[in-house]
């Protein structure tokens, strides 16, 4: 078993390198050596068997088993995680927000096995910060240095991304070198650096075309912001001279891939239909580049073969300028326009980091050396521009940026426009097309668009005049077809509101061009423009008329929804949408089966629920950093309001509780007083007979006795009083 440690397995480099190594059979790239070893082993075994046979002793000699195959082991992967940025960092740093929200797209089946396999692979290659890939056995906490040290010492191969883990990589090589004397076999340490450590290297007079060769690495000069990276490169090479450490430095060109690469902002802006892509400076600077897959193949080759060269430059064959790359992306994915921006204005873009600015403005021609001798299978050896269509498809597949093409069909006044707008807003698809068909220009459309379309618009106006104010069907179909093939519709998709409404219109609109015919057979529909979903609104004419009657007369009178006009339109729709001639039959034949929505029995929320269930999740970037910030602000406002309301409700409850308590005490005291009063009355009522009895039989004699005691003042007044009462008792007959 060979254990490989990779830093930041949740970033594009770590994610994809660990993915490839986890499926790479150990020694598979050392085929010649392996075959020689096998031959030697077989020869030795045969010689031993022959010697034993000659000696007449076959015991202990195993006969080769032809059915048994050696177990093929793959690399065991461990590593660290970069982790998701903290919430506070997301609020302050838009770039951190973009990285944190970058996740693999959803897998949407096309039915084409080859396309689906490519899409699935692109999704698997997308990393997600803070998530450990399933093929990584264990993730080590980078902050726990002791655990990290132990993991490094237990690993046979260590790969560090110097660009993102500079300090940790410097600590790691020192920790390994410190214990190198205890290693049973040499460890391989690979540091992936950047060509930015070559950024200020001067071209020698004898360097043809200003190209700097890899073997001149000893005189390389870094960009001022990359001096620490150069110092670490030199230290790694120095420590790698120890017998038990095989240290390599791979200076990679500007990395590009479908994830968050150096050119991702250009891809995103183009896909989101920005009018122009920015090019910092004049754009004449040459950018050394390499695709992530090719860099990973080089790293795996180094792991497998441990070459003699310890310093490698990993760049492709291209010598593209920044402007060439920007222009190619804009033409292939966006509007085709590029705007040169002064370098001083570059930092007005808050999503552009200092490191990215340094890379995009570097001007360097490098000639790789040893990697050209490696037996790797290049993917983008000729560079980004030459392979841009494939890269764009990977970019769309990995992020789920697939066009959502929808048609909303239904009778007049059934709610097509309402639901088309709702769908377009929810899925951020390109809106309805009528405004341009009518010759109107939106505020966000450039004046150049007017110049391009002026001839078409003039032709349309002339045709309208000659056709009693109506557009000719062929003009409408031609315009809509061109619009559907435009970059915005290719990128985000479209929502067609009630068009096409006729069978012939649909056939002509979605008919594949002659250039796209294969094997002299015309495809049934244009793959680029054909819809993916068709929603048909079902409602009776009576229900439509009843709904229109509830509208204010001013909103209906003189419009296409007046009683006479609506009746005529409904009759025409029903005539053109019988079971035999409805346009829905065309989509059925294409296996784009229409989804029926009964808008008469379901409300708008239920209808949109059915649409979302059928279509699935949005196929875009999701909320922008600004929208996320706005959502956070809204959430904060709601939280503050909720807390204030809760405090107000709590204070109100406390006040009500206090008032209830006071009222309860008051009522208790009142009831207590009433009880006391009632008890007094009872006592008084009960005391009347007793008082009368005492006044008649006791009080007169007792009063006389007390008066006599007061007069006489005897020594024992009690005994005297008793004697007196006994003598003068009226009831005493003796």
XYZ file of C-alpha atoms in Angstrom:
734
model
C 0.000 0.000 0.000
C 1.248 3.472 -0.912
C -0.183 6.310 1.136
C -0.424 9.750 -0.482
C -1.031 12.995 1.389
C -2.570 15.849 -0.638
C -3.214 19.328 0.700
C -6.664 20.872 0.312
C -8.519 17.941 -1.222
C -11.627 20.139 -1.416
C -10.040 22.557 -3.941
C -9.878 21.911 -7.707
C -6.236 20.753 -7.679
C -6.509 18.545 -4.589
C -9.930 17.202 -5.560
C -8.943 16.108 -9.063
C -5.445 14.895 -8.168
C -6.837 12.705 -5.374
C -9.561 11.485 -7.754
C -7.039 10.340 -10.354
C -4.557 8.836 -7.899
C -7.300 6.888 -6.108
C -7.969 4.999 -9.347
C -4.360 4.754 -10.547
C -2.829 1.305 -10.188
C 0.498 1.558 -8.401
C 3.306 1.146 -10.896
C 1.024 1.292 -13.928
C 3.145 4.026 -15.471
C 6.327 2.020 -14.988
C 5.326 -0.700 -17.427
C 8.799 -1.371 -18.858
C 10.388 -1.711 -15.445
C 7.523 -3.863 -14.212
C 7.802 -6.209 -17.167
C 11.536 -6.563 -16.607
C 10.949 -7.279 -12.915
C 8.320 -9.883 -13.788
C 10.636 -11.553 -16.282
C 13.469 -11.649 -13.754
C 11.139 -13.054 -11.088
C 9.858 -15.706 -13.465
C 13.392 -16.631 -14.524
C 14.485 -16.937 -10.904
C 11.474 -19.096 -10.068
C 12.143 -21.345 -13.076
C 15.809 -21.709 -12.130
C 14.860 -22.624 -8.562
C 12.363 -25.200 -9.781
C 14.886 -26.719 -12.171
C 17.525 -26.974 -9.441
C 15.056 -28.614 -7.082
C 13.970 -31.084 -9.744
C 17.570 -31.981 -10.503
C 18.129 -32.646 -6.832
C 14.987 -34.792 -6.709
C 13.490 -32.515 -4.085
C 10.241 -30.908 -5.134
C 9.001 -30.196 -1.649
C 8.527 -26.561 -0.871
C 8.554 -25.603 -4.533
C 5.292 -23.949 -5.522
C 4.034 -24.637 -8.957
C 3.020 -21.475 -10.776
C -0.713 -21.054 -10.943
C -1.690 -19.721 -14.312
C -5.178 -18.732 -13.124
C -3.985 -16.460 -10.327
C -3.503 -12.766 -11.112
C -1.573 -10.346 -8.935
C -3.719 -7.987 -6.885
C -3.578 -4.481 -8.361
C -3.440 -1.876 -5.641
C -4.294 1.780 -5.958
C -3.072 4.707 -3.900
C -4.598 5.421 -0.506
C -5.417 9.131 -0.182
C -5.416 11.338 2.910
C -5.254 15.111 3.129
C -6.413 18.396 4.572
C -9.449 20.536 3.772
C -9.407 24.184 2.831
C -12.842 24.636 4.405
C -15.619 27.099 3.687
C -15.019 30.783 4.483
C -16.593 32.133 7.647
C -19.839 34.078 7.354
C -18.048 37.311 8.237
C -15.583 36.740 5.372
C -18.442 36.121 2.964
C -19.993 39.463 3.893
C -16.735 41.378 3.409
C -15.209 39.488 0.494
C -17.195 38.926 -2.741
C -14.465 36.620 -4.043
C -14.875 34.344 -1.013
C -18.601 34.339 -1.714
C -18.023 33.165 -5.279
C -15.726 30.353 -4.108
C -18.105 29.251 -1.362
C -21.121 29.185 -3.675
C -19.303 27.270 -6.418
C -20.783 23.773 -6.354
C -21.187 20.948 -8.864
C -24.171 21.270 -11.163
C -27.129 18.917 -11.332
C -26.965 15.883 -13.575
C -29.516 16.159 -16.370
C -29.791 13.156 -18.662
C -29.824 13.759 -22.409
C -30.342 10.171 -23.536
C -27.002 10.255 -25.361
C -24.691 7.878 -23.448
C -21.531 9.600 -24.620
C -22.772 13.070 -23.714
C -24.163 11.883 -20.381
C -20.860 10.195 -19.492
C -18.917 13.377 -20.311
C -21.370 15.470 -18.282
C -21.166 13.109 -15.313
C -17.372 13.207 -15.404
C -17.353 17.016 -15.544
C -19.640 17.141 -12.501
C -17.452 14.658 -10.605
C -14.446 16.896 -11.241
C -16.090 19.909 -9.597
C -14.877 20.452 -6.053
C -16.868 21.905 -3.178
C -15.139 23.721 -0.322
C -15.436 22.004 3.031
C -16.543 18.645 1.598
C -14.263 15.607 1.677
C -14.340 13.650 -1.591
C -15.650 10.106 -1.203
C -12.384 8.600 -2.499
C -10.315 10.307 0.240
C -9.895 7.939 3.185
C -9.377 10.556 5.887
C -9.143 14.326 6.293
C -6.690 15.797 8.788
C -7.257 19.092 10.572
C -4.540 21.439 9.315
C -4.544 23.433 12.542
C -3.629 20.348 14.573
C 0.095 20.340 13.837
C 0.859 17.211 15.815
C -1.780 15.145 14.003
C -0.676 16.651 10.693
C 2.983 15.849 11.418
C 2.096 12.241 12.216
C 0.086 11.908 8.995
C 2.929 13.337 6.906
C 5.458 10.959 8.452
C 3.160 7.998 7.779
C 2.707 8.985 4.122
C 4.918 7.783 1.283
C 4.101 10.682 -1.050
C 3.304 14.262 -0.002
C 1.841 16.768 -2.464
C 1.407 20.416 -1.460
C -0.264 23.263 -3.326
C 2.232 26.033 -2.577
C 0.047 28.757 -4.057
C -2.727 28.232 -1.507
C -0.741 26.623 1.350
C 2.550 28.518 1.375
C 3.149 28.607 5.145
C 1.935 25.061 5.743
C 4.062 23.710 2.886
C 7.149 25.446 4.343
C 6.434 23.899 7.750
C 5.731 20.455 6.251
C 9.029 20.106 4.343
C 10.959 21.111 7.468
C 9.021 18.592 9.591
C 9.744 15.819 7.099
C 13.430 16.737 6.711
C 13.844 16.714 10.483
C 12.837 13.028 10.645
C 14.354 11.941 7.316
C 17.069 9.844 8.985
C 14.410 7.542 10.441
C 12.738 6.716 7.107
C 12.998 3.113 5.915
C 12.583 4.246 2.317
C 12.721 7.683 0.669
C 9.610 9.839 0.747
C 8.474 11.809 -2.279
C 7.637 15.467 -1.665
C 6.015 17.393 -4.539
C 5.381 21.130 -4.293
C 3.099 22.619 -6.954
C 4.234 26.196 -7.431
C 3.521 28.839 -10.079
C 5.345 30.342 -13.037
C 4.945 33.633 -11.146
C 8.327 32.821 -9.595
C 9.665 33.409 -13.137
C 7.673 36.591 -13.792
C 10.606 39.029 -13.763
C 13.193 36.777 -15.367
C 15.058 38.689 -18.049
C 15.412 37.258 -21.509
C 18.970 36.542 -22.539
C 20.216 37.978 -25.810
C 20.620 34.510 -27.303
C 17.116 33.365 -26.295
C 15.244 32.936 -29.547
C 11.901 34.774 -29.722
C 12.271 35.746 -26.083
C 11.586 32.202 -24.865
C 13.132 31.129 -21.538
C 14.041 27.457 -21.226
C 13.298 25.293 -18.191
C 16.986 24.545 -17.581
C 17.538 28.233 -16.810
C 15.548 27.892 -13.566
C 18.549 28.887 -11.417
C 18.378 32.482 -12.676
C 14.608 32.879 -12.391
C 13.329 36.110 -10.823
C 9.892 36.288 -9.181
C 7.139 38.841 -9.209
C 7.572 41.088 -6.127
C 4.485 39.536 -4.535
C 5.834 36.012 -5.057
C 9.269 36.253 -3.443
C 8.275 33.972 -0.572
C 7.225 31.313 -3.061
C 10.647 31.442 -4.718
C 12.385 31.158 -1.346
C 10.343 28.066 -0.516
C 11.068 26.523 -3.923
C 14.796 26.862 -3.296
C 14.502 25.433 0.225
C 12.551 22.409 -1.033
C 15.154 21.652 -3.703
C 17.898 22.069 -1.090
C 16.268 19.712 1.428
C 15.514 17.276 -1.373
C 19.213 16.559 -1.727
C 19.001 14.406 1.398
C 19.124 10.712 0.574
C 15.750 9.905 2.125
C 13.741 12.707 0.471
C 12.936 12.998 -3.201
C 11.707 16.574 -3.478
C 10.218 18.080 -6.626
C 9.000 21.549 -7.531
C 6.518 21.874 -10.397
C 6.108 25.455 -11.617
C 2.651 25.346 -13.193
C 1.350 27.780 -15.750
C -1.852 29.718 -15.167
C -4.350 26.964 -14.364
C -7.605 26.849 -16.270
C -10.459 24.364 -15.923
C -14.229 24.250 -15.549
C -14.119 25.305 -11.906
C -12.911 28.505 -10.263
C -9.842 29.052 -12.411
C -7.966 32.211 -13.321
C -10.268 32.740 -16.312
C -13.528 31.856 -14.572
C -14.648 35.471 -14.278
C -14.371 35.804 -18.079
C -16.383 32.633 -18.654
C -19.031 33.726 -16.174
C -19.360 37.253 -17.571
C -19.637 35.896 -21.117
C -22.232 33.286 -20.124
C -24.249 35.932 -18.291
C -24.360 38.026 -21.487
C -22.267 40.953 -20.304
C -21.934 43.473 -23.170
C -18.127 43.410 -23.001
C -15.396 41.351 -21.361
C -12.625 43.290 -19.599
C -9.007 43.082 -20.772
C -6.558 44.703 -18.361
C -3.982 46.834 -20.143
C -3.341 46.463 -23.864
C -3.622 42.661 -23.578
C -0.426 41.981 -25.532
C 1.178 40.120 -22.632
C 1.730 36.393 -23.199
C 0.261 34.069 -20.570
C 1.851 30.651 -19.932
C -1.086 28.320 -19.263
C -1.900 24.699 -18.560
C -5.136 22.807 -18.088
C -5.712 21.251 -14.680
C -6.053 17.738 -16.117
C -2.675 18.012 -17.847
C -1.006 19.304 -14.685
C -2.454 16.405 -12.711
C -1.186 13.921 -15.279
C 2.280 15.402 -14.857
C 2.078 15.124 -11.059
C 0.946 11.493 -11.259
C 3.804 10.783 -13.663
C 6.257 12.248 -11.139
C 4.713 10.142 -8.348
C 5.022 7.016 -10.445
C 8.440 7.494 -12.066
C 10.333 9.858 -9.670
C 12.411 11.432 -12.467
C 15.918 12.770 -12.073
C 14.934 16.375 -12.792
C 13.822 17.990 -9.539
C 12.523 21.244 -11.017
C 9.848 21.057 -13.734
C 8.029 23.748 -15.683
C 4.467 22.656 -16.552
C 3.023 24.737 -19.387
C 1.315 23.882 -22.658
C 2.563 24.756 -26.148
C 0.420 27.847 -26.564
C 1.776 31.391 -26.552
C -1.570 33.176 -26.291
C -1.934 36.779 -25.194
C -4.452 37.974 -22.631
C -6.400 39.782 -25.353
C -6.479 36.687 -27.590
C -7.861 34.565 -24.756
C -10.424 37.185 -23.732
C -11.541 37.731 -27.320
C -11.880 33.997 -27.965
C -14.021 33.478 -24.854
C -16.199 36.462 -25.729
C -16.766 35.254 -29.293
C -17.408 31.637 -28.314
C -19.635 32.249 -25.310
C -20.674 35.895 -25.200
C -21.223 39.027 -27.230
C -17.845 38.941 -28.998
C -16.855 42.355 -27.611
C -13.796 43.119 -25.479
C -13.077 46.349 -23.635
C -9.519 47.259 -22.741
C -9.327 48.647 -19.224
C -6.434 50.552 -17.714
C -4.521 48.460 -15.209
C -5.164 51.112 -12.567
C -8.906 50.499 -12.872
C -8.611 46.731 -12.447
C -9.027 46.877 -8.688
C -12.411 48.514 -9.034
C -13.552 44.941 -9.621
C -13.948 43.661 -6.066
C -14.020 40.042 -7.214
C -10.460 40.331 -8.622
C -7.774 39.420 -6.080
C -4.219 40.720 -6.077
C -2.855 37.290 -7.008
C -5.234 37.027 -9.985
C -4.271 40.502 -11.156
C -0.583 39.573 -10.950
C -1.189 36.451 -13.038
C -3.333 38.138 -15.691
C -0.767 40.888 -16.252
C 2.339 38.668 -16.389
C 4.226 38.569 -19.705
C 6.289 35.427 -20.030
C 7.364 32.904 -22.653
C 8.474 29.621 -21.117
C 9.709 26.503 -22.834
C 9.038 23.309 -20.847
C 11.688 20.644 -20.872
C 11.280 17.355 -19.059
C 7.475 17.134 -19.290
C 7.786 16.783 -23.058
C 9.702 13.579 -22.461
C 7.001 12.147 -20.212
C 4.617 9.517 -21.528
C 1.500 11.404 -20.497
C -1.662 11.746 -22.553
C -2.139 15.478 -23.047
C -5.654 16.839 -23.103
C -5.043 20.480 -24.016
C -1.430 20.471 -25.186
C -2.135 23.094 -27.855
C -3.612 25.498 -25.317
C -6.889 27.083 -24.281
C -7.926 28.782 -27.516
C -7.410 25.710 -29.691
C -9.566 23.626 -27.366
C -12.089 26.272 -26.320
C -15.272 24.516 -27.572
C -14.471 21.430 -25.499
C -13.575 23.554 -22.469
C -16.823 25.552 -22.740
C -18.846 22.336 -22.852
C -17.011 21.044 -19.763
C -17.643 24.384 -18.050
C -21.379 24.210 -18.763
C -21.666 20.538 -17.829
C -19.734 20.870 -14.564
C -21.804 23.788 -13.321
C -25.152 22.724 -14.748
C -25.301 25.854 -16.923
C -27.623 24.320 -19.464
C -30.149 26.301 -21.514
C -33.732 25.923 -20.405
C -35.938 25.975 -23.504
C -39.665 26.219 -22.834
C -42.795 26.859 -24.881
C -46.048 27.953 -23.234
C -49.000 26.989 -25.432
C -52.678 27.654 -24.920
C -55.778 29.487 -26.131
C -55.975 33.303 -26.188
C -56.339 35.003 -22.780
C -55.632 31.729 -20.984
C -52.695 33.156 -19.017
C -49.794 32.255 -21.318
C -48.064 35.601 -20.876
C -48.531 35.519 -17.109
C -47.000 32.067 -16.741
C -44.276 32.736 -19.327
C -43.136 35.724 -17.287
C -43.322 33.747 -14.041
C -41.236 30.917 -15.505
C -38.670 33.312 -17.002
C -38.321 35.162 -13.693
C -37.938 31.995 -11.629
C -35.435 30.305 -13.927
C -33.755 33.505 -15.139
C -34.259 32.458 -18.718
C -34.191 34.904 -21.600
C -37.484 36.762 -21.667
C -40.209 36.911 -24.277
C -39.297 38.083 -27.780
C -42.150 40.378 -28.869
C -40.442 43.659 -28.072
C -37.702 43.079 -30.716
C -40.156 41.636 -33.246
C -42.133 44.851 -32.915
C -39.007 46.894 -33.619
C -38.602 48.174 -30.062
C -35.220 48.482 -28.338
C -34.726 47.666 -24.682
C -32.702 49.988 -22.475
C -29.995 47.368 -21.914
C -29.372 46.712 -25.635
C -26.385 48.399 -27.239
C -26.704 50.912 -30.063
C -24.645 48.515 -32.199
C -27.613 46.159 -32.151
C -29.670 48.846 -33.881
C -27.110 49.184 -36.647
C -26.944 45.429 -37.132
C -30.714 45.059 -37.239
C -31.544 48.303 -39.043
C -31.792 46.664 -42.438
C -33.988 43.898 -41.033
C -36.227 46.397 -39.253
C -36.634 48.484 -42.399
C -37.532 45.363 -44.326
C -40.062 44.422 -41.649
C -41.658 47.872 -41.744
C -42.034 47.732 -45.513
C -43.536 44.248 -45.271
C -45.976 45.399 -42.593
C -47.171 48.273 -44.739
C -47.737 45.943 -47.660
C -49.582 43.388 -45.510
C -52.241 45.578 -43.855
C -50.176 46.229 -40.755
C -49.356 42.579 -40.055
C -45.980 40.913 -40.026
C -45.375 38.219 -42.593
C -45.064 34.759 -41.011
C -41.758 34.017 -42.740
C -40.238 37.231 -41.369
C -41.384 36.410 -37.857
C -40.078 32.832 -38.054
C -36.761 33.993 -39.496
C -36.314 36.581 -36.774
C -37.313 34.252 -33.934
C -35.048 31.496 -35.284
C -32.086 33.888 -35.356
C -32.928 35.004 -31.858
C -33.128 31.419 -30.574
C -29.675 30.750 -32.012
C -28.209 33.854 -30.357
C -25.755 33.493 -27.464
C -28.212 34.578 -24.735
C -30.642 31.838 -25.795
C -27.821 29.315 -26.207
C -26.630 30.125 -22.706
C -29.753 30.665 -20.609
C -32.446 29.354 -22.936
C -35.796 30.911 -23.745
C -39.498 30.981 -22.899
C -41.707 31.301 -25.971
C -45.116 32.782 -25.226
C -47.729 31.185 -27.471
C -45.398 30.766 -30.448
C -45.314 28.727 -32.598
C -49.063 28.242 -32.626
C -49.363 26.392 -35.941
C -47.930 23.062 -37.044
C -46.196 24.558 -40.096
C -44.689 27.333 -37.980
C -43.167 24.795 -35.582
C -41.726 22.681 -38.392
C -40.116 25.687 -40.036
C -38.910 27.277 -36.798
C -37.190 24.191 -35.427
C -36.120 22.621 -38.713
C -32.433 21.751 -38.742
C -30.272 23.526 -41.291
C -28.818 21.710 -44.277
C -25.318 22.036 -42.787
C -26.411 20.004 -39.789
C -27.752 17.087 -41.789
C -25.861 13.854 -41.163
C -25.458 10.932 -43.527
C -27.725 12.626 -46.071
C -30.527 12.373 -43.578
C -32.153 15.467 -42.173
C -32.450 15.435 -38.369
C -36.030 15.857 -37.156
C -35.272 19.119 -35.363
C -32.481 21.578 -34.624
C -30.806 20.459 -31.382
C -29.774 24.031 -30.560
C -33.212 25.630 -30.789
C -35.681 22.777 -30.188
C -37.571 23.123 -26.883
C -37.067 20.834 -23.929
C -40.440 21.444 -22.290
C -43.825 22.320 -23.770
C -46.565 23.390 -21.352
C -50.105 23.516 -22.701
C -52.700 25.478 -20.722
C -56.120 23.839 -20.709
C -59.215 25.987 -20.133
C -62.678 26.249 -21.671
C -63.813 29.186 -23.791
C -66.597 29.913 -21.330
C -64.146 30.235 -18.454
C -61.916 32.561 -20.491
C -64.860 34.804 -21.417
C -66.067 34.853 -17.825
C -62.636 35.941 -16.598
C -62.379 38.685 -19.235
C -65.866 39.959 -18.315
C -64.641 40.620 -14.769
C -61.996 43.035 -16.058
C -62.737 46.788 -16.143
C -64.324 47.874 -19.397
C -61.536 50.375 -20.003
C -58.987 47.530 -19.934
C -60.879 45.503 -22.545
C -62.564 47.954 -24.874
C -60.737 48.420 -28.174
C -58.214 45.643 -27.428
C -57.783 42.136 -28.780
C -59.736 40.951 -25.717
C -62.944 42.756 -26.597
C -65.914 40.415 -26.860
C -65.961 40.264 -30.645
C -62.190 40.036 -31.072
C -61.789 37.422 -28.339
C -64.535 35.241 -29.762
C -62.905 35.354 -33.173
C -59.471 34.516 -31.736
C -60.861 31.582 -29.747
C -62.608 30.185 -32.795
C -59.405 30.434 -34.816
C -57.397 28.744 -32.066
C -59.846 25.834 -31.750
C -59.858 25.452 -35.535
C -56.057 25.211 -35.632
C -55.786 22.927 -32.609
C -57.960 19.923 -33.280
C -56.712 16.471 -32.369
C -55.411 16.020 -35.913
C -53.700 19.342 -36.619
C -52.602 20.737 -33.269
C -49.006 21.918 -33.026
C -48.634 19.680 -29.977
C -48.561 16.654 -32.278
C -45.272 17.917 -33.745
C -43.625 17.956 -30.328
C -45.059 14.537 -29.535
C -43.379 13.155 -32.647
C -40.078 14.633 -31.427
C -40.664 12.878 -28.082
C -41.005 16.269 -26.404
C -44.276 15.306 -24.818
C -46.424 18.335 -23.888
C -47.360 18.747 -20.221
C -51.015 19.663 -19.752
C -51.839 22.252 -17.097
C -55.495 22.769 -16.200
C -55.547 26.454 -15.278
C -59.302 26.359 -14.809
C -59.239 24.131 -11.722
C -55.822 25.069 -10.253
C -54.603 28.438 -9.021
C -51.348 30.072 -10.136
C -49.339 28.730 -7.180
C -50.389 25.172 -7.986
C -49.609 25.640 -11.686
C -46.113 27.004 -10.925
C -45.597 24.097 -8.535
C -46.324 21.671 -11.374
C -43.939 23.569 -13.667
C -41.127 23.530 -11.093
C -41.660 19.832 -10.450
C -41.426 19.065 -14.173
C -38.471 21.330 -14.953
C -36.488 20.884 -11.759
C -33.961 23.254 -10.241
C -32.697 26.409 -12.000
C -29.739 25.875 -14.303
C -27.714 28.949 -13.555
C -25.233 30.424 -11.095
C -27.922 31.132 -8.566
C -27.949 34.420 -6.660
C -25.108 36.837 -7.425
C -22.896 38.224 -4.604
C -24.964 41.393 -4.704
C -28.195 39.404 -4.492
C -26.756 37.309 -1.663
C -25.740 40.478 0.169
C -29.216 41.892 -0.396
C -30.775 38.677 0.894
C -28.548 38.857 3.969
C -29.565 42.480 4.517
C -33.226 41.537 4.159
C -32.728 38.644 6.551
C -30.977 40.969 9.012
C -33.792 43.525 8.766
C -36.370 40.780 9.291
C -34.368 39.428 12.215
C -34.170 42.861 13.866
C -37.878 43.446 13.262
C -38.685 39.993 14.611
C -36.584 40.617 17.722
C -38.185 44.033 18.230
C -41.642 42.531 17.755
C -40.775 39.711 20.133
C -39.544 42.224 22.739
C -42.690 44.279 22.246
C -44.883 41.186 22.558
C -42.950 40.101 25.649
C -43.361 43.534 27.252
C -47.040 43.501 26.356
C -47.466 40.041 27.879
C -45.624 41.113 31.023
C -47.813 44.212 31.327
C -50.951 42.165 30.771
C -49.725 39.626 33.323
C -49.058 42.424 35.833
C -52.487 43.876 35.262
C -54.068 40.423 35.600
C -52.139 39.913 38.843
C -53.259 43.279 40.227
C -56.821 42.545 39.241
C -56.642 39.086 40.795
C -55.239 40.519 44.060
C -57.905 43.217 44.088
C -60.630 40.657 43.474
C -59.153 38.409 46.175
C -59.099 41.249 48.723
C -62.655 42.221 47.825
C -63.818 38.622 48.241
C -61.903 38.332 51.530
C -63.512 41.516 52.827
C -66.884 40.205 51.800
C -66.216 36.947 53.671
C -65.183 38.865 56.773
C -68.293 40.999 56.566
C -70.468 37.951 56.173
C -68.757 36.245 59.126
C -69.312 39.344 61.289
C -72.960 39.419 60.379
C -73.281 35.730 61.203
C -71.549 36.222 64.546
C -73.696 39.181 65.347
C -76.798 37.285 64.362
C -75.714 34.310 66.466
C -74.848 36.513 69.483
C -78.349 38.131 69.925
C -80.051 35.242 71.906
C -76.989 34.804 74.096
C -76.906 38.533 74.915
C -80.552 38.533 75.860
C -80.065 35.511 78.080
C -77.124 37.110 79.882
C -78.918 40.436 80.307
C -81.862 38.693 81.930
C -80.268 36.090 84.159
C -76.620 36.998 84.701
C -75.807 40.653 84.174
C -78.093 42.132 86.936
C -76.735 39.862 89.699
C -73.161 40.055 88.379
C -73.329 43.873 88.208
C -74.585 44.093 91.767
C -71.793 41.733 92.897
C -69.134 43.781 91.222
C -70.453 46.947 92.777
C -70.393 45.277 96.204
C -66.811 44.091 95.646
C -65.826 47.619 94.695
C -67.358 48.958 97.842
C -66.061 46.343 100.264
C -62.678 45.648 98.676
C -62.168 42.272 100.371
C -58.826 40.476 100.479
C -60.090 37.757 98.184
C -62.406 39.544 95.744
C -63.044 36.431 93.645
C -64.125 34.341 96.605
C -66.166 37.255 97.896
C -67.878 37.694 94.518
C -68.587 33.973 94.353
C -70.190 34.019 97.767
C -72.203 37.082 96.814
C -73.483 35.520 93.614
C -74.370 32.336 95.457
C -76.351 34.243 98.138
C -78.137 36.556 95.713
C -78.786 34.063 92.889
C -82.393 34.659 91.856
C -82.754 31.018 91.044
C -81.608 29.914 94.519
C -84.793 28.927 96.411
C -83.000 27.980 99.667
